[in-house]
Amino acid sequence: MGRTVRNVFVAGCVAFWLIPLYLLIVNALTPATGYTGEPDWTPQGFAIFDNIKTAWSDAGIGDSFLSSALYAVVCGAAAVLVAAMAAFAVVVLPIPKPAFWFWLIYSGTLFPLQMFLAPLFGMYADGNLYDTRLGLMLVYVAWAVPFAFFLVRNQMTTMPPEVTEAAMLDGASFLRIFWRIHVPLMAPTLGAAFIFQFTAVWNDLILGITLSRSPDVQPVMAALSTLSNAYASSGPPVILAGALIVSLPTLLVFLVFRGLFLRGVTATARS
């Protein structure tokens, strides 16, 4: 009985996720001029490429797509690198009060992002960082560091200190110990942390609409939200086609690196 209930629950969760995806794909296929205003449950045509072209070129979502790719890759990698260095300092280096530094960095995940928006907007406006790629990249890195630090630090605490001590006896500097020993051993966890941060940056909406407005600077989720207003007369098929192409990068990253992701999450869970 319990197994039947579990299987029914899992099947319901799968259906709950797949039905909206099915509707998105089917209605993205519908020609914009032939959309009736009601969701279609069966394909009413095959205008997916026309809808994608309208969303990508005519609506300008392509520029934002490339900007988000830049933000997600560069900021995700930079955040993981900074987090790994911070974790190495807290766990390995002989710094005073390591618990204090851990909670100071990790506290960045404890406060709601909305409380920082007004001060950030004022600082960016005064510092000429508003509506610039550099401004968004700085805030994305700072936003992504705390959670990546938490993942990497948890895994780093499981590494035997004898490894570091042996390297120091051989005359290795802390910088060499970090790059030659800890980074290779932490590769799965670093990869998992990067996938988490890539997804978080790619899916960001609130920072994008608060700190940018130009199509070539805005992240893709912010551009997609404006697309629903600018192309409301074209009907949902264009908007859904844009949502479809926007959802592909995170899916592809997870599918390509799923083995690395699972090893990294497993290693972190065991720590």
PDB file of C-alpha atoms in Angstrom, residues 12-263:
ATOM      1  CA  GLY A  12       1.481  13.126  -9.877  1.00  0.00           C
ATOM      2  CA  CYS A  13       4.584  15.266  -9.355  1.00  0.00           C
ATOM      3  CA  VAL A  14       5.909  14.276 -12.787  1.00  0.00           C
ATOM      4  CA  ALA A  15       2.567  15.094 -14.432  1.00  0.00           C
ATOM      5  CA  PHE A  16       2.404  18.391 -12.533  1.00  0.00           C
ATOM      6  CA  TRP A  17       5.772  19.337 -14.074  1.00  0.00           C
ATOM      7  CA  LEU A  18       5.249  17.901 -17.567  1.00  0.00           C
ATOM      8  CA  ILE A  19       1.796  19.318 -18.306  1.00  0.00           C
ATOM      9  CA  PRO A  20       2.911  22.993 -18.240  1.00  0.00           C
ATOM     10  CA  LEU A  21       5.976  22.041 -20.312  1.00  0.00           C
ATOM     11  CA  TYR A  22       3.719  20.288 -22.844  1.00  0.00           C
ATOM     12  CA  LEU A  23       1.435  23.332 -23.072  1.00  0.00           C
ATOM     13  CA  LEU A  24       4.438  25.633 -23.512  1.00  0.00           C
ATOM     14  CA  ILE A  25       5.792  23.597 -26.426  1.00  0.00           C
ATOM     15  CA  VAL A  26       2.410  23.089 -28.121  1.00  0.00           C
ATOM     16  CA  ASN A  27       1.442  26.764 -27.929  1.00  0.00           C
ATOM     17  CA  ALA A  28       4.904  27.902 -29.004  1.00  0.00           C
ATOM     18  CA  LEU A  29       4.260  25.954 -32.234  1.00  0.00           C
ATOM     19  CA  THR A  30       1.072  27.902 -32.941  1.00  0.00           C
ATOM     20  CA  PRO A  31       1.287  30.754 -35.512  1.00  0.00           C
ATOM     21  CA  ALA A  32       0.940  34.074 -33.709  1.00  0.00           C
ATOM     22  CA  THR A  33      -1.708  35.246 -36.171  1.00  0.00           C
ATOM     23  CA  GLY A  34      -3.764  32.115 -35.603  1.00  0.00           C
ATOM     24  CA  TYR A  35      -3.792  32.162 -31.820  1.00  0.00           C
ATOM     25  CA  THR A  36      -7.364  32.186 -30.530  1.00  0.00           C
ATOM     26  CA  GLY A  37      -6.670  33.475 -27.040  1.00  0.00           C
ATOM     27  CA  GLU A  38      -7.191  30.110 -25.349  1.00  0.00           C
ATOM     28  CA  PRO A  39      -4.444  27.536 -24.629  1.00  0.00           C
ATOM     29  CA  ASP A  40      -4.260  24.833 -27.293  1.00  0.00           C
ATOM     30  CA  TRP A  41      -3.874  21.225 -26.176  1.00  0.00           C
ATOM     31  CA  THR A  42      -3.014  19.993 -29.672  1.00  0.00           C
ATOM     32  CA  PRO A  43      -0.662  21.576 -32.227  1.00  0.00           C
ATOM     33  CA  GLN A  44      -2.453  24.085 -34.479  1.00  0.00           C
ATOM     34  CA  GLY A  45       0.448  24.569 -36.862  1.00  0.00           C
ATOM     35  CA  PHE A  46       4.227  24.668 -36.965  1.00  0.00           C
ATOM     36  CA  ALA A  47       5.416  28.254 -36.648  1.00  0.00           C
ATOM     37  CA  ILE A  48       8.018  27.654 -33.957  1.00  0.00           C
ATOM     38  CA  PHE A  49      10.875  29.019 -36.069  1.00  0.00           C
ATOM     39  CA  ASP A  50       8.929  32.148 -36.994  1.00  0.00           C
ATOM     40  CA  ASN A  51       8.059  32.727 -33.356  1.00  0.00           C
ATOM     41  CA  ILE A  52      11.665  32.189 -32.282  1.00  0.00           C
ATOM     42  CA  LYS A  53      12.871  34.602 -34.982  1.00  0.00           C
ATOM     43  CA  THR A  54      10.419  37.239 -33.791  1.00  0.00           C
ATOM     44  CA  ALA A  55      11.478  36.782 -30.181  1.00  0.00           C
ATOM     45  CA  TRP A  56      15.215  36.561 -30.948  1.00  0.00           C
ATOM     46  CA  SER A  57      15.723  39.271 -33.558  1.00  0.00           C
ATOM     47  CA  ASP A  58      12.682  41.520 -33.789  1.00  0.00           C
ATOM     48  CA  ALA A  59      12.115  41.681 -30.023  1.00  0.00           C
ATOM     49  CA  GLY A  60      15.866  41.831 -29.317  1.00  0.00           C
ATOM     50  CA  ILE A  61      16.014  38.944 -26.866  1.00  0.00           C
ATOM     51  CA  GLY A  62      19.137  37.666 -28.620  1.00  0.00           C
ATOM     52  CA  ASP A  63      21.319  40.458 -27.190  1.00  0.00           C
ATOM     53  CA  SER A  64      20.078  39.730 -23.681  1.00  0.00           C
ATOM     54  CA  PHE A  65      20.624  36.000 -24.235  1.00  0.00           C
ATOM     55  CA  LEU A  66      24.299  36.591 -25.016  1.00  0.00           C
ATOM     56  CA  SER A  67      24.631  38.964 -22.067  1.00  0.00           C
ATOM     57  CA  SER A  68      23.188  36.354 -19.712  1.00  0.00           C
ATOM     58  CA  ALA A  69      25.566  33.737 -21.116  1.00  0.00           C
ATOM     59  CA  LEU A  70      28.449  36.071 -20.284  1.00  0.00           C
ATOM     60  CA  TYR A  71      27.115  36.787 -16.795  1.00  0.00           C
ATOM     61  CA  ALA A  72      26.352  33.152 -15.965  1.00  0.00           C
ATOM     62  CA  VAL A  73      29.678  31.729 -17.145  1.00  0.00           C
ATOM     63  CA  VAL A  74      32.056  34.460 -15.973  1.00  0.00           C
ATOM     64  CA  CYS A  75      30.287  35.357 -12.736  1.00  0.00           C
ATOM     65  CA  GLY A  76      29.591  31.734 -11.839  1.00  0.00           C
ATOM     66  CA  ALA A  77      33.246  30.805 -12.340  1.00  0.00           C
ATOM     67  CA  ALA A  78      34.516  33.901 -10.520  1.00  0.00           C
ATOM     68  CA  ALA A  79      32.179  33.291  -7.571  1.00  0.00           C
ATOM     69  CA  VAL A  80      33.302  29.666  -7.238  1.00  0.00           C
ATOM     70  CA  LEU A  81      36.973  30.695  -7.381  1.00  0.00           C
ATOM     71  CA  VAL A  82      36.493  33.371  -4.707  1.00  0.00           C
ATOM     72  CA  ALA A  83      34.457  30.935  -2.605  1.00  0.00           C
ATOM     73  CA  ALA A  84      37.162  28.267  -2.887  1.00  0.00           C
ATOM     74  CA  MET A  85      39.835  30.742  -1.799  1.00  0.00           C
ATOM     75  CA  ALA A  86      37.695  31.879   1.129  1.00  0.00           C
ATOM     76  CA  ALA A  87      37.019  28.269   2.153  1.00  0.00           C
ATOM     77  CA  PHE A  88      40.732  27.483   1.948  1.00  0.00           C
ATOM     78  CA  ALA A  89      41.490  30.474   4.168  1.00  0.00           C
ATOM     79  CA  VAL A  90      38.859  29.511   6.754  1.00  0.00           C
ATOM     80  CA  VAL A  91      39.704  25.786   6.856  1.00  0.00           C
ATOM     81  CA  VAL A  92      43.436  25.574   6.144  1.00  0.00           C
ATOM     82  CA  LEU A  93      45.119  28.902   6.863  1.00  0.00           C
ATOM     83  CA  PRO A  94      45.969  29.710  10.495  1.00  0.00           C
ATOM     84  CA  ILE A  95      43.649  32.710  10.725  1.00  0.00           C
ATOM     85  CA  PRO A  96      42.106  33.799  14.045  1.00  0.00           C
ATOM     86  CA  LYS A  97      38.429  33.040  14.698  1.00  0.00           C
ATOM     87  CA  PRO A  98      37.647  30.956  11.586  1.00  0.00           C
ATOM     88  CA  ALA A  99      34.047  30.407  12.776  1.00  0.00           C
ATOM     89  CA  PHE A 100      33.489  34.166  12.754  1.00  0.00           C
ATOM     90  CA  TRP A 101      34.650  34.431   9.131  1.00  0.00           C
ATOM     91  CA  PHE A 102      32.520  31.461   8.150  1.00  0.00           C
ATOM     92  CA  TRP A 103      29.346  33.011   9.529  1.00  0.00           C
ATOM     93  CA  LEU A 104      30.242  36.432   8.162  1.00  0.00           C
ATOM     94  CA  ILE A 105      30.496  35.091   4.605  1.00  0.00           C
ATOM     95  CA  TYR A 106      27.641  32.608   4.908  1.00  0.00           C
ATOM     96  CA  SER A 107      25.314  35.307   6.270  1.00  0.00           C
ATOM     97  CA  GLY A 108      24.985  36.533   2.702  1.00  0.00           C
ATOM     98  CA  THR A 109      22.508  33.696   2.131  1.00  0.00           C
ATOM     99  CA  LEU A 110      20.428  34.471   5.220  1.00  0.00           C
ATOM    100  CA  PHE A 111      19.022  37.882   4.280  1.00  0.00           C
ATOM    101  CA  PRO A 112      16.353  38.406   1.592  1.00  0.00           C
ATOM    102  CA  LEU A 113      17.691  39.929  -1.591  1.00  0.00           C
ATOM    103  CA  GLN A 114      14.907  42.525  -1.671  1.00  0.00           C
ATOM    104  CA  MET A 115      16.358  44.396   1.317  1.00  0.00           C
ATOM    105  CA  PHE A 116      19.488  45.235  -0.712  1.00  0.00           C
ATOM    106  CA  LEU A 117      17.739  46.555  -3.834  1.00  0.00           C
ATOM    107  CA  ALA A 118      17.180  50.167  -2.767  1.00  0.00           C
ATOM    108  CA  PRO A 119      20.747  50.704  -1.424  1.00  0.00           C
ATOM    109  CA  LEU A 120      22.180  48.952  -4.482  1.00  0.00           C
ATOM    110  CA  PHE A 121      20.184  51.100  -6.863  1.00  0.00           C
ATOM    111  CA  GLY A 122      21.340  54.288  -5.114  1.00  0.00           C
ATOM    112  CA  MET A 123      24.978  53.169  -5.032  1.00  0.00           C
ATOM    113  CA  TYR A 124      24.921  52.141  -8.677  1.00  0.00           C
ATOM    114  CA  ALA A 125      23.314  55.409  -9.769  1.00  0.00           C
ATOM    115  CA  ASP A 126      25.903  57.462  -7.840  1.00  0.00           C
ATOM    116  CA  GLY A 127      28.819  55.302  -8.996  1.00  0.00           C
ATOM    117  CA  ASN A 128      27.862  55.240 -12.713  1.00  0.00           C
ATOM    118  CA  LEU A 129      27.427  51.476 -12.560  1.00  0.00           C
ATOM    119  CA  TYR A 130      23.711  51.462 -13.313  1.00  0.00           C
ATOM    120  CA  ASP A 131      22.854  49.816 -16.636  1.00  0.00           C
ATOM    121  CA  THR A 132      26.387  48.528 -17.201  1.00  0.00           C
ATOM    122  CA  ARG A 133      27.618  44.981 -17.652  1.00  0.00           C
ATOM    123  CA  LEU A 134      30.379  45.570 -15.124  1.00  0.00           C
ATOM    124  CA  GLY A 135      27.831  46.610 -12.505  1.00  0.00           C
ATOM    125  CA  LEU A 136      25.731  43.493 -13.016  1.00  0.00           C
ATOM    126  CA  MET A 137      28.776  41.224 -13.015  1.00  0.00           C
ATOM    127  CA  LEU A 138      29.998  42.678  -9.709  1.00  0.00           C
ATOM    128  CA  VAL A 139      26.681  42.144  -7.969  1.00  0.00           C
ATOM    129  CA  TYR A 140      26.231  38.663  -9.426  1.00  0.00           C
ATOM    130  CA  VAL A 141      29.636  37.543  -8.148  1.00  0.00           C
ATOM    131  CA  ALA A 142      28.979  38.994  -4.696  1.00  0.00           C
ATOM    132  CA  TRP A 143      25.523  37.408  -4.613  1.00  0.00           C
ATOM    133  CA  ALA A 144      26.782  33.963  -5.677  1.00  0.00           C
ATOM    134  CA  VAL A 145      29.799  33.684  -3.363  1.00  0.00           C
ATOM    135  CA  PRO A 146      28.102  32.830  -0.016  1.00  0.00           C
ATOM    136  CA  PHE A 147      26.273  29.680  -1.140  1.00  0.00           C
ATOM    137  CA  ALA A 148      29.253  28.452  -3.178  1.00  0.00           C
ATOM    138  CA  PHE A 149      31.442  29.088  -0.137  1.00  0.00           C
ATOM    139  CA  PHE A 150      29.103  26.975   1.999  1.00  0.00           C
ATOM    140  CA  LEU A 151      29.316  24.024  -0.412  1.00  0.00           C
ATOM    141  CA  VAL A 152      33.076  24.170  -0.900  1.00  0.00           C
ATOM    142  CA  ARG A 153      33.884  24.772   2.746  1.00  0.00           C
ATOM    143  CA  ASN A 154      31.808  21.769   3.858  1.00  0.00           C
ATOM    144  CA  GLN A 155      33.705  19.502   1.502  1.00  0.00           C
ATOM    145  CA  MET A 156      37.082  20.999   2.377  1.00  0.00           C
ATOM    146  CA  THR A 157      36.604  20.219   6.071  1.00  0.00           C
ATOM    147  CA  THR A 158      36.601  16.482   5.204  1.00  0.00           C
ATOM    148  CA  MET A 159      40.090  16.598   3.683  1.00  0.00           C
ATOM    149  CA  PRO A 160      42.735  15.208   6.081  1.00  0.00           C
ATOM    150  CA  PRO A 161      45.038  17.944   7.436  1.00  0.00           C
ATOM    151  CA  GLU A 162      47.997  15.569   6.988  1.00  0.00           C
ATOM    152  CA  VAL A 163      47.904  16.332   3.264  1.00  0.00           C
ATOM    153  CA  THR A 164      48.562  20.018   3.897  1.00  0.00           C
ATOM    154  CA  GLU A 165      51.137  19.305   6.569  1.00  0.00           C
ATOM    155  CA  ALA A 166      53.071  16.946   4.288  1.00  0.00           C
ATOM    156  CA  ALA A 167      53.093  19.544   1.501  1.00  0.00           C
ATOM    157  CA  MET A 168      54.344  22.232   3.894  1.00  0.00           C
ATOM    158  CA  LEU A 169      57.149  19.940   5.062  1.00  0.00           C
ATOM    159  CA  ASP A 170      58.194  19.634   1.411  1.00  0.00           C
ATOM    160  CA  GLY A 171      58.412  23.421   1.212  1.00  0.00           C
ATOM    161  CA  ALA A 172      55.191  24.110  -0.690  1.00  0.00           C
ATOM    162  CA  SER A 173      53.611  27.533  -0.194  1.00  0.00           C
ATOM    163  CA  PHE A 174      49.940  27.948   0.680  1.00  0.00           C
ATOM    164  CA  LEU A 175      49.282  29.210  -2.839  1.00  0.00           C
ATOM    165  CA  ARG A 176      50.812  26.083  -4.349  1.00  0.00           C
ATOM    166  CA  ILE A 177      48.962  23.843  -1.888  1.00  0.00           C
ATOM    167  CA  PHE A 178      45.694  25.448  -2.922  1.00  0.00           C
ATOM    168  CA  TRP A 179      46.208  25.142  -6.683  1.00  0.00           C
ATOM    169  CA  ARG A 180      48.084  21.825  -6.824  1.00  0.00           C
ATOM    170  CA  ILE A 181      46.323  19.843  -4.092  1.00  0.00           C
ATOM    171  CA  HIS A 182      42.991  21.262  -2.994  1.00  0.00           C
ATOM    172  CA  VAL A 183      41.614  22.430  -6.327  1.00  0.00           C
ATOM    173  CA  PRO A 184      42.167  19.064  -8.116  1.00  0.00           C
ATOM    174  CA  LEU A 185      40.742  17.120  -5.174  1.00  0.00           C
ATOM    175  CA  MET A 186      37.752  19.474  -4.991  1.00  0.00           C
ATOM    176  CA  ALA A 187      36.941  19.388  -8.723  1.00  0.00           C
ATOM    177  CA  PRO A 188      33.507  17.646  -8.392  1.00  0.00           C
ATOM    178  CA  THR A 189      32.382  20.015  -5.640  1.00  0.00           C
ATOM    179  CA  LEU A 190      33.645  23.050  -7.537  1.00  0.00           C
ATOM    180  CA  GLY A 191      31.790  21.831 -10.612  1.00  0.00           C
ATOM    181  CA  ALA A 192      28.555  21.339  -8.660  1.00  0.00           C
ATOM    182  CA  ALA A 193      28.905  24.798  -7.124  1.00  0.00           C
ATOM    183  CA  PHE A 194      29.441  26.298 -10.592  1.00  0.00           C
ATOM    184  CA  ILE A 195      26.292  24.629 -11.934  1.00  0.00           C
ATOM    185  CA  PHE A 196      24.289  25.995  -9.010  1.00  0.00           C
ATOM    186  CA  GLN A 197      25.610  29.514  -9.551  1.00  0.00           C
ATOM    187  CA  PHE A 198      25.280  29.348 -13.345  1.00  0.00           C
ATOM    188  CA  THR A 199      21.610  28.456 -12.907  1.00  0.00           C
ATOM    189  CA  ALA A 200      21.043  31.145 -10.270  1.00  0.00           C
ATOM    190  CA  VAL A 201      22.604  33.908 -12.363  1.00  0.00           C
ATOM    191  CA  TRP A 202      20.866  32.760 -15.560  1.00  0.00           C
ATOM    192  CA  ASN A 203      17.451  32.698 -13.868  1.00  0.00           C
ATOM    193  CA  ASP A 204      17.843  36.046 -12.117  1.00  0.00           C
ATOM    194  CA  LEU A 205      15.070  38.547 -12.741  1.00  0.00           C
ATOM    195  CA  ILE A 206      14.949  40.926  -9.805  1.00  0.00           C
ATOM    196  CA  LEU A 207      18.528  42.262 -10.047  1.00  0.00           C
ATOM    197  CA  GLY A 208      18.254  42.501 -13.823  1.00  0.00           C
ATOM    198  CA  ILE A 209      15.137  44.664 -13.848  1.00  0.00           C
ATOM    199  CA  THR A 210      16.412  46.795 -10.940  1.00  0.00           C
ATOM    200  CA  LEU A 211      19.956  47.549 -12.122  1.00  0.00           C
ATOM    201  CA  SER A 212      19.634  47.632 -15.927  1.00  0.00           C
ATOM    202  CA  ARG A 213      17.332  48.731 -18.738  1.00  0.00           C
ATOM    203  CA  SER A 214      19.268  48.523 -22.042  1.00  0.00           C
ATOM    204  CA  PRO A 215      18.616  45.410 -24.195  1.00  0.00           C
ATOM    205  CA  ASP A 216      22.348  44.738 -24.639  1.00  0.00           C
ATOM    206  CA  VAL A 217      22.925  44.923 -20.853  1.00  0.00           C
ATOM    207  CA  GLN A 218      19.765  43.382 -19.440  1.00  0.00           C
ATOM    208  CA  PRO A 219      19.878  39.681 -18.564  1.00  0.00           C
ATOM    209  CA  VAL A 220      17.601  37.462 -20.559  1.00  0.00           C
ATOM    210  CA  MET A 221      14.952  36.949 -17.862  1.00  0.00           C
ATOM    211  CA  ALA A 222      14.456  40.697 -17.584  1.00  0.00           C
ATOM    212  CA  ALA A 223      14.209  40.932 -21.376  1.00  0.00           C
ATOM    213  CA  LEU A 224      11.655  38.116 -21.375  1.00  0.00           C
ATOM    214  CA  SER A 225       9.497  40.008 -18.864  1.00  0.00           C
ATOM    215  CA  THR A 226       9.501  43.100 -21.093  1.00  0.00           C
ATOM    216  CA  LEU A 227       8.783  40.926 -24.130  1.00  0.00           C
ATOM    217  CA  SER A 228       5.415  39.972 -22.642  1.00  0.00           C
ATOM    218  CA  ASN A 229       4.461  43.661 -22.628  1.00  0.00           C
ATOM    219  CA  ALA A 230       5.986  44.808 -25.905  1.00  0.00           C
ATOM    220  CA  TYR A 231       4.677  41.848 -27.916  1.00  0.00           C
ATOM    221  CA  ALA A 232       1.379  41.266 -26.161  1.00  0.00           C
ATOM    222  CA  SER A 233      -0.385  42.076 -29.452  1.00  0.00           C
ATOM    223  CA  SER A 234       1.535  39.231 -31.141  1.00  0.00           C
ATOM    224  CA  GLY A 235       0.016  36.745 -28.762  1.00  0.00           C
ATOM    225  CA  PRO A 236       1.537  34.276 -26.308  1.00  0.00           C
ATOM    226  CA  PRO A 237       3.176  32.046 -28.995  1.00  0.00           C
ATOM    227  CA  VAL A 238       6.028  34.546 -29.438  1.00  0.00           C
ATOM    228  CA  ILE A 239       6.452  34.904 -25.680  1.00  0.00           C
ATOM    229  CA  LEU A 240       6.365  31.137 -25.157  1.00  0.00           C
ATOM    230  CA  ALA A 241       8.915  30.606 -27.942  1.00  0.00           C
ATOM    231  CA  GLY A 242      11.179  33.060 -26.138  1.00  0.00           C
ATOM    232  CA  ALA A 243      10.649  31.218 -22.860  1.00  0.00           C
ATOM    233  CA  LEU A 244      11.494  27.945 -24.588  1.00  0.00           C
ATOM    234  CA  ILE A 245      14.875  29.077 -25.887  1.00  0.00           C
ATOM    235  CA  VAL A 246      15.649  30.820 -22.607  1.00  0.00           C
ATOM    236  CA  SER A 247      15.142  27.572 -20.678  1.00  0.00           C
ATOM    237  CA  LEU A 248      17.521  25.524 -22.847  1.00  0.00           C
ATOM    238  CA  PRO A 249      20.969  26.618 -21.513  1.00  0.00           C
ATOM    239  CA  THR A 250      20.404  25.535 -17.899  1.00  0.00           C
ATOM    240  CA  LEU A 251      18.913  22.251 -19.092  1.00  0.00           C
ATOM    241  CA  LEU A 252      21.873  21.593 -21.390  1.00  0.00           C
ATOM    242  CA  VAL A 253      24.417  22.482 -18.699  1.00  0.00           C
ATOM    243  CA  PHE A 254      22.801  20.044 -16.280  1.00  0.00           C
ATOM    244  CA  LEU A 255      22.530  17.250 -18.869  1.00  0.00           C
ATOM    245  CA  VAL A 256      26.124  17.656 -20.050  1.00  0.00           C
ATOM    246  CA  PHE A 257      27.617  17.893 -16.555  1.00  0.00           C
ATOM    247  CA  ARG A 258      25.125  15.750 -14.637  1.00  0.00           C
ATOM    248  CA  GLY A 259      27.813  13.217 -13.639  1.00  0.00           C
ATOM    249  CA  LEU A 260      30.053  15.936 -12.232  1.00  0.00           C
ATOM    250  CA  PHE A 261      27.074  17.557 -10.534  1.00  0.00           C
ATOM    251  CA  LEU A 262      25.958  14.325  -8.844  1.00  0.00           C
ATOM    252  CA  ARG A 263      29.495  13.529  -7.643  1.00  0.00           C
TER     253      ARG A 263
END
